[in-house]
């Protein structure tokens, strides 16, 4: 197990180098000019623009620019944005917001999704099951920004039950509603996933044997059946953790939360190459870590899976 | 398999990055307001650069600089330029200006504001080494060229020869040539003074500016969240200001800010979004402002590159085929008014209806004129717009109108960013018409003429049509030399007339300012897109 983990961690290094280069090329290939983007609709002063371009090596060929960037990264300097802010500061400012929002959403979707799925599976075909099916169908079909805007208007503006936007009320007040909105789609997926795989497990031979042996029903479902049913759910959750960290662009925008997603969108728009590369690399690392945890969880859930 | 796994992650990373590029905008934050302790909150967007006055060339950062600093002149409630920190501004020839300062102004760290505070700030702003965004605004001052030898060269000096402190309270500015709009230009936030502390650590200063204005920073800038200020008690006019502090709350999304305003969590929002316009006067009864703003929207033509557009009558026919009233009232839900001059209505010298027949909707005459002028090649026209700024609807509406009224094929061509249009124009890859807008830097007619239509502005300004007219150039120079502001206005109006005859751009609409405020505020005035803090009366 230990050797497996080390091997997996070593794989991260080439992946990161490859990813940074690919993202660098992608942003490099976008048309537009970051220095002009700073000036908006008015033409940037040609002289000042030339000075800034020279300062940020923007006139040099791609490989040289990449070299400037990556040699900075290896000395612990993530570089600065074209308006002179250290990228490490920006990440330090925004990452906690995304982390709180993402983990809150993650907890909501895991707990509520799994519980709803279990209830649904146990009461298959009954009223409760149908409620869960209809509710999840609705959640999956409503676009996130619609759900977000409607809840914001009703709960925030009309009922004044939650903050309308921003994070100054801190965790949990400012984060609960955005997290629910962010979690909504995945929550519905998880509920359906649990329902399907648990239904299958319940019908399996080993469950019938356990019940015949007279084990209490709670133990049969909770331990024997659930352990097998959770494998697809854990896979989905692991993937979704990465998605939550990088994909909250819409939710962050509706609720005006200064997280990574919004920064990434903004930076791509402004052609801020160093920060896009930095943020995406960070997200890739999160994905890789989540993926490793998922793979290790398999072994915990199913003793037949071994990594040696 | 392991190699395949890495490839999978790279692919996913690429998908993530591409997914991120598919969505525009950014996400920032706001916070609670609606307090009755005299602190008011106001909506802004994240400032583009750090809050160094000479590096702030856009309205969002400008709002904050305006609260933290006081310059020599300012706008009053009627958009007239009046003295702020200046006791008097005198000149005999519009070239050498003697400015006396009002005593009693100090920076928030206690340092006295002197003539030298201005000189140091301007020298810093004009020096290319510091690459400040507002650098070109200092170009009228004698010695500006010494500080800007060009990229790759080092300036030999760090002082402009035209700036002299006669004594602590007297500043003498010598310009390169006569420039009658200078006092007006001084109202722009780039011309405020900075304390000595700034030069020790410009970067740190940008996170917690020390100004000489009515409000001072409370802590540092909280990026994408808020910038909090409190009233500075030693400000000479402190007694005239009721507001005890301003919390600038940063939003990336105007719709969200508007919801916060209606919910009572935000006190001032001078950017009511299109989604709020139909209802905002009902949502905020008696607490709205609907007034002319400084910006003008045009349709421009690459006259220099494309012969087809070189006939002024043809441009006039296109102008007459645009139904400005429908655009302003229907497409923009009243957030614009039909343009009838190149000059914004808030500027001294604007003339109602100056554009006359050329800006009056007359489809039948337009069609006739279009035929007389020889039409466009292939009877087809493209209008480029940047898809990132909410221009799609109105440009498509204009395209439809032209198509119907002139009987030609008109297509609205989206570009991802405004810069992409300019690049394609420069590279002659794009030959069509394009949307354009101009918002003022300082409230003077000259600022609507020279930066957009002069020969110099082709390389250094926003003259994207490549329009050149010698008579227009002469009149600009003559206006610069006019002995009084009134006479300058008269001459600039003649220059404006030249444009109205030539129509290098077609003026389409004037922007309006749609603002709302909360019940914590009784009344307030906005001028030149900035809140006049001494007019804000608390409820």
GROMACS .gro file of N, CA, C and O in nm, chain B residues 320-428:
model
  436
  628UNK      N    1  -2.882   5.832  -4.096
  628UNK     CA    2  -3.024   5.868  -4.102
  628UNK      C    3  -3.116   5.746  -4.103
  628UNK      O    4  -3.236   5.757  -4.079
  629UNK      N    5  -3.058   5.630  -4.132
  629UNK     CA    6  -3.141   5.509  -4.136
  629UNK      C    7  -3.146   5.440  -4.000
  629UNK      O    8  -3.208   5.335  -3.985
  630UNK      N    9  -3.081   5.501  -3.899
  630UNK     CA   10  -3.084   5.442  -3.765
  630UNK      C   11  -3.194   5.508  -3.682
  630UNK      O   12  -3.197   5.631  -3.669
  631UNK      N   13  -3.282   5.426  -3.628
  631UNK     CA   14  -3.390   5.477  -3.544
  631UNK      C   15  -3.341   5.482  -3.400
  631UNK      O   16  -3.358   5.388  -3.323
  632UNK      N   17  -3.277   5.595  -3.364
  632UNK     CA   18  -3.212   5.605  -3.233
  632UNK      C   19  -3.310   5.594  -3.117
  632UNK      O   20  -3.276   5.544  -3.010
  633UNK      N   21  -3.431   5.646  -3.140
  633UNK     CA   22  -3.529   5.647  -3.031
  633UNK      C   23  -3.562   5.503  -2.988
  633UNK      O   24  -3.565   5.471  -2.869
  634UNK      N   25  -3.583   5.417  -3.088
  634UNK     CA   26  -3.614   5.277  -3.056
  634UNK      C   27  -3.498   5.210  -2.984
  634UNK      O   28  -3.517   5.137  -2.887
  635UNK      N   29  -3.377   5.237  -3.033
  635UNK     CA   30  -3.259   5.178  -2.969
  635UNK      C   31  -3.253   5.220  -2.822
  635UNK      O   32  -3.235   5.138  -2.732
  636UNK      N   33  -3.269   5.350  -2.799
  636UNK     CA   34  -3.253   5.403  -2.663
  636UNK      C   35  -3.365   5.353  -2.571
  636UNK      O   36  -3.340   5.311  -2.458
  637UNK      N   37  -3.487   5.356  -2.620
  637UNK     CA   38  -3.600   5.327  -2.530
  637UNK      C   39  -3.635   5.179  -2.523
  637UNK      O   40  -3.669   5.128  -2.417
  638UNK      N   41  -3.627   5.113  -2.638
  638UNK     CA   42  -3.670   4.972  -2.639
  638UNK      C   43  -3.552   4.879  -2.607
  638UNK      O   44  -3.559   4.797  -2.515
  639UNK      N   45  -3.446   4.892  -2.684
  639UNK     CA   46  -3.335   4.797  -2.666
  639UNK      C   47  -3.266   4.820  -2.532
  639UNK      O   48  -3.232   4.726  -2.462
  640UNK      N   49  -3.249   4.947  -2.495
  640UNK     CA   50  -3.179   4.976  -2.369
  640UNK      C   51  -3.273   5.008  -2.254
  640UNK      O   52  -3.229   5.053  -2.148
  641UNK      N   53  -3.399   4.985  -2.272
  641UNK     CA   54  -3.500   5.010  -2.166
  641UNK      C   55  -3.480   5.149  -2.104
  641UNK      O   56  -3.492   5.167  -1.983
  642UNK      N   57  -3.446   5.248  -2.187
  642UNK     CA   58  -3.433   5.383  -2.135
  642UNK      C   59  -3.299   5.414  -2.069
  642UNK      O   60  -3.282   5.521  -2.013
  643UNK      N   61  -3.204   5.321  -2.077
  643UNK     CA   62  -3.073   5.348  -2.017
  643UNK      C   63  -2.983   5.430  -2.109
  643UNK      O   64  -2.867   5.453  -2.078
  644UNK      N   65  -3.037   5.470  -2.223
  644UNK     CA   66  -2.962   5.556  -2.315
  644UNK      C   67  -3.059   5.663  -2.367
  644UNK      O   68  -3.179   5.646  -2.359
  645UNK      N   69  -3.002   5.770  -2.423
  645UNK     CA   70  -3.086   5.867  -2.493
  645UNK      C   71  -3.027   5.886  -2.632
  645UNK      O   72  -2.906   5.869  -2.651
  646UNK      N   73  -3.112   5.919  -2.732
  646UNK     CA   74  -3.061   5.935  -2.868
  646UNK      C   75  -2.955   6.044  -2.874
  646UNK      O   76  -2.972   6.151  -2.815
  647UNK      N   77  -2.846   6.018  -2.944
  647UNK     CA   78  -2.737   6.116  -2.951
  647UNK      C   79  -2.766   6.218  -3.060
  647UNK      O   80  -2.815   6.183  -3.167
  648UNK      N   81  -2.736   6.345  -3.032
  648UNK     CA   82  -2.753   6.448  -3.134
  648UNK      C   83  -2.632   6.541  -3.138
  648UNK      O   84  -2.642   6.655  -3.182
  649UNK      N   85  -2.518   6.494  -3.088
  649UNK     CA   86  -2.394   6.572  -3.092
  649UNK      C   87  -2.280   6.475  -3.062
  649UNK      O   88  -2.303   6.364  -3.017
  650UNK      N   89  -2.158   6.519  -3.087
  650UNK     CA   90  -2.043   6.436  -3.049
  650UNK      C   91  -2.008   6.456  -2.902
  650UNK      O   92  -1.927   6.385  -2.845
  651UNK      N   93  -2.069   6.559  -2.843
  651UNK     CA   94  -2.035   6.599  -2.706
  651UNK      C   95  -2.146   6.550  -2.613
  651UNK      O   96  -2.264   6.559  -2.647
  652UNK      N   97  -2.109   6.500  -2.496
  652UNK     CA   98  -2.210   6.454  -2.401
  652UNK      C   99  -2.292   6.572  -2.347
  652UNK      O  100  -2.239   6.682  -2.329
  653UNK      N  101  -2.421   6.550  -2.321
  653UNK     CA  102  -2.507   6.658  -2.271
  653UNK      C  103  -2.460   6.717  -2.138
  653UNK      O  104  -2.503   6.826  -2.102
  654UNK      N  105  -2.374   6.648  -2.064
  654UNK     CA  106  -2.334   6.705  -1.935
  654UNK      C  107  -2.220   6.805  -1.950
  654UNK      O  108  -2.178   6.867  -1.854
  655UNK      N  109  -2.168   6.817  -2.072
  655UNK     CA  110  -2.049   6.900  -2.092
  655UNK      C  111  -2.088   7.039  -2.139
  655UNK      O  112  -2.176   7.057  -2.224
  656UNK      N  113  -2.020   7.138  -2.082
  656UNK     CA  114  -2.039   7.275  -2.121
  656UNK      C  115  -2.000   7.289  -2.268
  656UNK      O  116  -1.884   7.267  -2.303
  657UNK      N  117  -2.096   7.325  -2.355
  657UNK     CA  118  -2.064   7.338  -2.497
  657UNK      C  119  -2.146   7.240  -2.581
  657UNK      O  120  -2.149   7.250  -2.703
  658UNK      N  121  -2.214   7.147  -2.512
  658UNK     CA  122  -2.304   7.057  -2.584
  658UNK      C  123  -2.419   7.139  -2.641
  658UNK      O  124  -2.470   7.230  -2.576
  659UNK      N  125  -2.460   7.109  -2.765
  659UNK     CA  126  -2.573   7.178  -2.824
  659UNK      C  127  -2.680   7.078  -2.864
  659UNK      O  128  -2.654   6.985  -2.940
  660UNK      N  129  -2.798   7.099  -2.810
  660UNK     CA  130  -2.908   7.006  -2.840
  660UNK      C  131  -2.938   7.012  -2.990
  660UNK      O  132  -2.954   7.119  -3.047
  661UNK      N  133  -2.943   6.897  -3.052
  661UNK     CA  134  -2.980   6.894  -3.193
  661UNK      C  135  -2.869   6.939  -3.287
  661UNK      O  136  -2.894   6.965  -3.405
  662UNK      N  137  -2.746   6.949  -3.237
  662UNK     CA  138  -2.636   6.997  -3.321
  662UNK      C  139  -2.617   6.912  -3.446
  662UNK      O  140  -2.580   6.960  -3.552
  663UNK      N  141  -2.646   6.786  -3.433
  663UNK     CA  142  -2.623   6.693  -3.543
  663UNK      C  143  -2.729   6.712  -3.652
  663UNK      O  144  -2.708   6.675  -3.768
  664UNK      N  145  -2.843   6.770  -3.614
  664UNK     CA  146  -2.946   6.805  -3.712
  664UNK      C  147  -2.997   6.687  -3.791
  664UNK      O  148  -3.019   6.578  -3.739
  665UNK      N  149  -3.008   6.711  -3.922
  665UNK     CA  150  -3.070   6.612  -4.011
  665UNK      C  151  -2.996   6.478  -4.008
  665UNK      O  152  -3.057   6.372  -4.014
  666UNK      N  153  -2.864   6.484  -3.995
  666UNK     CA  154  -2.784   6.362  -4.005
  666UNK      C  155  -2.818   6.261  -3.896
  666UNK      O  156  -2.803   6.141  -3.915
  667UNK      N  157  -2.862   6.311  -3.778
  667UNK     CA  158  -2.895   6.219  -3.671
  667UNK      C  159  -3.046   6.205  -3.653
  667UNK      O  160  -3.094   6.158  -3.550
  668UNK      N  161  -3.123   6.251  -3.750
  668UNK     CA  162  -3.269   6.240  -3.742
  668UNK      C  163  -3.314   6.124  -3.830
  668UNK      O  164  -3.275   6.115  -3.946
  669UNK      N  165  -3.397   6.042  -3.771
  669UNK     CA  166  -3.441   5.921  -3.840
  669UNK      C  167  -3.528   5.957  -3.960
  669UNK      O  168  -3.632   6.023  -3.944
  670UNK      N  169  -3.485   5.919  -4.078
  670UNK     CA  170  -3.562   5.951  -4.199
  670UNK      C  171  -3.532   5.845  -4.305
  670UNK      O  172  -3.449   5.865  -4.393
  671UNK      N  173  -3.600   5.730  -4.293
  671UNK     CA  174  -3.563   5.615  -4.377
  671UNK      C  175  -3.571   5.642  -4.527
  671UNK      O  176  -3.483   5.598  -4.602
  672UNK      N  177  -3.672   5.716  -4.569
  672UNK     CA  178  -3.687   5.734  -4.715
  672UNK      C  179  -3.574   5.820  -4.769
  672UNK      O  180  -3.514   5.790  -4.873
  673UNK      N  181  -3.544   5.928  -4.696
  673UNK     CA  182  -3.436   6.015  -4.741
  673UNK      C  183  -3.301   5.943  -4.733
  673UNK      O  184  -3.212   5.963  -4.816
  674UNK      N  185  -3.288   5.862  -4.630
  674UNK     CA  186  -3.164   5.787  -4.613
  674UNK      C  187  -3.138   5.699  -4.734
  674UNK      O  188  -3.027   5.692  -4.787
  675UNK      N  189  -3.244   5.633  -4.781
  675UNK     CA  190  -3.229   5.541  -4.894
  675UNK      C  191  -3.189   5.617  -5.021
  675UNK      O  192  -3.101   5.573  -5.097
  676UNK      N  193  -3.253   5.732  -5.037
  676UNK     CA  194  -3.223   5.817  -5.152
  676UNK      C  195  -3.075   5.859  -5.151
  676UNK      O  196  -3.003   5.846  -5.250
  677UNK      N  197  -3.034   5.908  -5.034
  677UNK     CA  198  -2.898   5.957  -5.018
  677UNK      C  199  -2.797   5.844  -5.040
  677UNK      O  200  -2.691   5.862  -5.098
  678UNK      N  201  -2.834   5.726  -4.990
  678UNK     CA  202  -2.746   5.609  -5.005
  678UNK      C  203  -2.722   5.581  -5.152
  678UNK      O  204  -2.610   5.555  -5.195
  679UNK      N  205  -2.830   5.590  -5.232
  679UNK     CA  206  -2.818   5.563  -5.377
  679UNK      C  207  -2.732   5.671  -5.442
  679UNK      O  208  -2.644   5.642  -5.524
  680UNK      N  209  -2.760   5.797  -5.403
  680UNK     CA  210  -2.684   5.910  -5.461
  680UNK      C  211  -2.535   5.894  -5.433
  680UNK      O  212  -2.451   5.925  -5.517
  681UNK      N  213  -2.505   5.850  -5.311
  681UNK     CA  214  -2.364   5.841  -5.271
  681UNK      C  215  -2.293   5.724  -5.335
  681UNK      O  216  -2.174   5.704  -5.316
  682UNK      N  217  -2.369   5.641  -5.409
  682UNK     CA  218  -2.304   5.531  -5.481
  682UNK      C  219  -2.308   5.399  -5.406
  682UNK      O  220  -2.261   5.298  -5.458
  683UNK      N  221  -2.361   5.401  -5.285
  683UNK     CA  222  -2.379   5.274  -5.213
  683UNK      C  223  -2.249   5.207  -5.172
  683UNK      O  224  -2.139   5.260  -5.191
  684UNK      N  225  -2.265   5.089  -5.115
  684UNK     CA  226  -2.149   5.011  -5.070
  684UNK      C  227  -2.125   4.898  -5.168
  684UNK      O  228  -2.218   4.849  -5.231
  685UNK      N  229  -2.001   4.853  -5.178
  685UNK     CA  230  -1.972   4.741  -5.269
  685UNK      C  231  -2.053   4.617  -5.229
  685UNK      O  232  -2.052   4.577  -5.112
  686UNK      N  233  -2.124   4.563  -5.327
  686UNK     CA  234  -2.205   4.443  -5.299
  686UNK      C  235  -2.325   4.473  -5.211
  686UNK      O  236  -2.393   4.381  -5.166
  687UNK      N  237  -2.350   4.602  -5.189
  687UNK     CA  238  -2.461   4.641  -5.102
  687UNK      C  239  -2.464   4.562  -4.971
  687UNK      O  240  -2.569   4.519  -4.925
  688UNK      N  241  -2.347   4.541  -4.916
  688UNK     CA  242  -2.346   4.469  -4.789
  688UNK      C  243  -2.256   4.543  -4.689
  688UNK      O  244  -2.160   4.610  -4.729
  689UNK      N  245  -2.292   4.532  -4.564
  689UNK     CA  246  -2.221   4.604  -4.458
  689UNK      C  247  -2.205   4.512  -4.338
  689UNK      O  248  -2.296   4.437  -4.303
  690UNK      N  249  -2.086   4.517  -4.278
  690UNK     CA  250  -2.065   4.443  -4.153
  690UNK      C  251  -2.047   4.544  -4.040
  690UNK      O  252  -1.980   4.645  -4.057
  691UNK      N  253  -2.106   4.516  -3.925
  691UNK     CA  254  -2.080   4.600  -3.808
  691UNK      C  255  -2.019   4.511  -3.700
  691UNK      O  256  -2.084   4.419  -3.651
  692UNK      N  257  -1.896   4.537  -3.666
  692UNK     CA  258  -1.828   4.457  -3.564
  692UNK      C  259  -1.859   4.508  -3.425
  692UNK      O  260  -1.877   4.628  -3.403
  693UNK      N  261  -1.871   4.416  -3.331
  693UNK     CA  262  -1.889   4.457  -3.191
  693UNK      C  263  -1.819   4.355  -3.104
  693UNK      O  264  -1.794   4.242  -3.144
  694UNK      N  265  -1.785   4.396  -2.982
  694UNK     CA  266  -1.724   4.300  -2.889
  694UNK      C  267  -1.834   4.234  -2.808
  694UNK      O  268  -1.917   4.300  -2.748
  695UNK      N  269  -1.830   4.102  -2.809
  695UNK     CA  270  -1.939   4.025  -2.748
  695UNK      C  271  -1.930   4.026  -2.595
  695UNK      O  272  -2.015   3.970  -2.529
  696UNK      N  273  -1.827   4.090  -2.541
  696UNK     CA  274  -1.810   4.084  -2.395
  696UNK      C  275  -1.870   4.203  -2.322
  696UNK      O  276  -1.852   4.218  -2.204
  697UNK      N  277  -1.940   4.290  -2.392
  697UNK     CA  278  -1.982   4.412  -2.323
  697UNK      C  279  -2.129   4.446  -2.337
  697UNK      O  280  -2.168   4.561  -2.324
  698UNK      N  281  -2.213   4.348  -2.366
  698UNK     CA  282  -2.356   4.376  -2.376
  698UNK      C  283  -2.392   4.460  -2.498
  698UNK      O  284  -2.482   4.542  -2.493
  699UNK      N  285  -2.321   4.442  -2.608
  699UNK     CA  286  -2.349   4.523  -2.727
  699UNK      C  287  -2.429   4.449  -2.833
  699UNK      O  288  -2.473   4.508  -2.930
  700UNK      N  289  -2.443   4.319  -2.813
  700UNK     CA  290  -2.504   4.236  -2.916
  700UNK      C  291  -2.641   4.289  -2.957
  700UNK      O  292  -2.669   4.309  -3.075
  701UNK      N  293  -2.727   4.316  -2.856
  701UNK     CA  294  -2.866   4.350  -2.886
  701UNK      C  295  -2.877   4.476  -2.970
  701UNK      O  296  -2.946   4.480  -3.070
  702UNK      N  297  -2.804   4.580  -2.928
  702UNK     CA  298  -2.825   4.706  -2.999
  702UNK      C  299  -2.760   4.705  -3.136
  702UNK      O  300  -2.814   4.762  -3.231
  703UNK      N  301  -2.645   4.638  -3.148
  703UNK     CA  302  -2.579   4.633  -3.279
  703UNK      C  303  -2.666   4.552  -3.376
  703UNK      O  304  -2.682   4.589  -3.492
  704UNK      N  305  -2.725   4.444  -3.325
  704UNK     CA  306  -2.814   4.367  -3.413
  704UNK      C  307  -2.937   4.447  -3.450
  704UNK      O  308  -2.986   4.439  -3.563
  705UNK      N  309  -2.987   4.527  -3.356
  705UNK     CA  310  -3.103   4.611  -3.387
  705UNK      C  311  -3.068   4.713  -3.495
  705UNK      O  312  -3.144   4.734  -3.590
  706UNK      N  313  -2.950   4.774  -3.481
  706UNK     CA  314  -2.906   4.870  -3.584
  706UNK      C  315  -2.892   4.798  -3.718
  706UNK      O  316  -2.937   4.849  -3.822
  707UNK      N  317  -2.835   4.679  -3.716
  707UNK     CA  318  -2.818   4.603  -3.840
  707UNK      C  319  -2.952   4.577  -3.907
  707UNK      O  320  -2.968   4.595  -4.029
  708UNK      N  321  -3.051   4.539  -3.826
  708UNK     CA  322  -3.185   4.514  -3.883
  708UNK      C  323  -3.245   4.640  -3.942
  708UNK      O  324  -3.304   4.637  -4.050
  709UNK      N  325  -3.230   4.751  -3.869
  709UNK     CA  326  -3.286   4.877  -3.919
  709UNK      C  327  -3.222   4.915  -4.053
  709UNK      O  328  -3.292   4.954  -4.147
  710UNK      N  329  -3.090   4.904  -4.058
  710UNK     CA  330  -3.022   4.942  -4.182
  710UNK      C  331  -3.063   4.850  -4.296
  710UNK      O  332  -3.083   4.894  -4.409
  711UNK      N  333  -3.077   4.724  -4.263
  711UNK     CA  334  -3.116   4.627  -4.365
  711UNK      C  335  -3.252   4.663  -4.424
  711UNK      O  336  -3.271   4.662  -4.545
  712UNK      N  337  -3.346   4.697  -4.334
  712UNK     CA  338  -3.480   4.732  -4.380
  712UNK      C  339  -3.481   4.864  -4.455
  712UNK      O  340  -3.538   4.877  -4.563
  713UNK      N  341  -3.418   4.966  -4.396
  713UNK     CA  342  -3.434   5.101  -4.448
  713UNK      C  343  -3.350   5.129  -4.572
  713UNK      O  344  -3.387   5.211  -4.654
  714UNK      N  345  -3.235   5.062  -4.582
  714UNK     CA  346  -3.150   5.088  -4.698
  714UNK      C  347  -3.161   4.977  -4.802
  714UNK      O  348  -3.109   4.988  -4.913
  715UNK      N  349  -3.227   4.866  -4.763
  715UNK     CA  350  -3.240   4.755  -4.857
  715UNK      C  351  -3.107   4.689  -4.888
  715UNK      O  352  -3.084   4.644  -5.000
  716UNK      N  353  -3.016   4.688  -4.790
  716UNK     CA  354  -2.887   4.622  -4.813
  716UNK      C  355  -2.870   4.510  -4.712
  716UNK      O  356  -2.945   4.501  -4.615
  717UNK      N  357  -2.769   4.427  -4.736
  717UNK     CA  358  -2.748   4.315  -4.643
  717UNK      C  359  -2.653   4.361  -4.531
  717UNK      O  360  -2.541   4.404  -4.558
  718UNK      N  361  -2.700   4.356  -4.407
  718UNK     CA  362  -2.618   4.401  -4.294
  718UNK      C  363  -2.599   4.287  -4.196
  718UNK      O  364  -2.697   4.224  -4.156
  719UNK      N  365  -2.476   4.261  -4.158
  719UNK     CA  366  -2.453   4.157  -4.057
  719UNK      C  367  -2.380   4.216  -3.938
  719UNK      O  368  -2.291   4.300  -3.953
  720UNK      N  369  -2.422   4.174  -3.819
  720UNK     CA  370  -2.353   4.212  -3.696
  720UNK      C  371  -2.247   4.105  -3.669
  720UNK      O  372  -2.279   3.988  -3.658
  721UNK      N  373  -2.121   4.147  -3.664
  721UNK     CA  374  -2.013   4.048  -3.652
  721UNK      C  375  -1.953   4.055  -3.512
  721UNK      O  376  -1.890   4.153  -3.474
  722UNK      N  377  -1.971   3.948  -3.433
  722UNK     CA  378  -1.915   3.950  -3.297
  722UNK      C  379  -1.765   3.924  -3.295
  722UNK      O  380  -1.714   3.840  -3.368
  723UNK      N  381  -1.696   4.002  -3.214
  723UNK     CA  382  -1.555   3.975  -3.182
  723UNK      C  383  -1.552   3.944  -3.034
  723UNK      O  384  -1.633   3.996  -2.958
  724UNK      N  385  -1.454   3.862  -2.995
  724UNK     CA  386  -1.455   3.821  -2.855
  724UNK      C  387  -1.428   3.940  -2.762
  724UNK      O  388  -1.491   3.955  -2.659
  725UNK      N  389  -1.334   4.021  -2.799
  725UNK     CA  390  -1.302   4.137  -2.716
  725UNK      C  391  -1.287   4.258  -2.805
  725UNK      O  392  -1.260   4.247  -2.923
  726UNK      N  393  -1.299   4.374  -2.744
  726UNK     CA  394  -1.287   4.497  -2.818
  726UNK      C  395  -1.151   4.502  -2.889
  726UNK      O  396  -1.139   4.544  -3.003
  727UNK      N  397  -1.049   4.457  -2.815
  727UNK     CA  398  -0.913   4.460  -2.868
  727UNK      C  399  -0.901   4.381  -2.998
  727UNK      O  400  -0.825   4.417  -3.087
  728UNK      N  401  -0.980   4.273  -3.008
  728UNK     CA  402  -0.973   4.190  -3.128
  728UNK      C  403  -1.018   4.270  -3.251
  728UNK      O  404  -0.962   4.254  -3.360
  729UNK      N  405  -1.119   4.356  -3.234
  729UNK     CA  406  -1.162   4.441  -3.346
  729UNK      C  407  -1.047   4.531  -3.387
  729UNK      O  408  -1.013   4.543  -3.505
  730UNK      N  409  -0.986   4.594  -3.285
  730UNK     CA  410  -0.879   4.690  -3.314
  730UNK      C  411  -0.762   4.621  -3.384
  730UNK      O  412  -0.706   4.673  -3.480
  731UNK      N  413  -0.727   4.503  -3.335
  731UNK     CA  414  -0.615   4.430  -3.398
  731UNK      C  415  -0.646   4.398  -3.542
  731UNK      O  416  -0.562   4.415  -3.631
  732UNK      N  417  -0.769   4.351  -3.567
  732UNK     CA  418  -0.806   4.315  -3.704
  732UNK      C  419  -0.814   4.438  -3.794
  732UNK      O  420  -0.787   4.431  -3.913
  733UNK      N  421  -0.855   4.552  -3.735
  733UNK     CA  422  -0.856   4.675  -3.813
  733UNK      C  423  -0.713   4.714  -3.848
  733UNK      O  424  -0.682   4.747  -3.963
  734UNK      N  425  -0.626   4.710  -3.748
  734UNK     CA  426  -0.486   4.747  -3.771
  734UNK      C  427  -0.420   4.657  -3.874
  734UNK      O  428  -0.341   4.701  -3.956
  735UNK      N  429  -0.454   4.528  -3.867
  735UNK     CA  430  -0.394   4.433  -3.960
  735UNK      C  431  -0.467   4.433  -4.094
  735UNK      O  432  -0.436   4.352  -4.182
  736UNK      N  433  -0.567   4.520  -4.107
  736UNK     CA  434  -0.650   4.529  -4.228
  736UNK      C  435  -0.720   4.396  -4.258
  736UNK      O  436  -0.757   4.369  -4.371
   0.00000   0.00000   0.00000
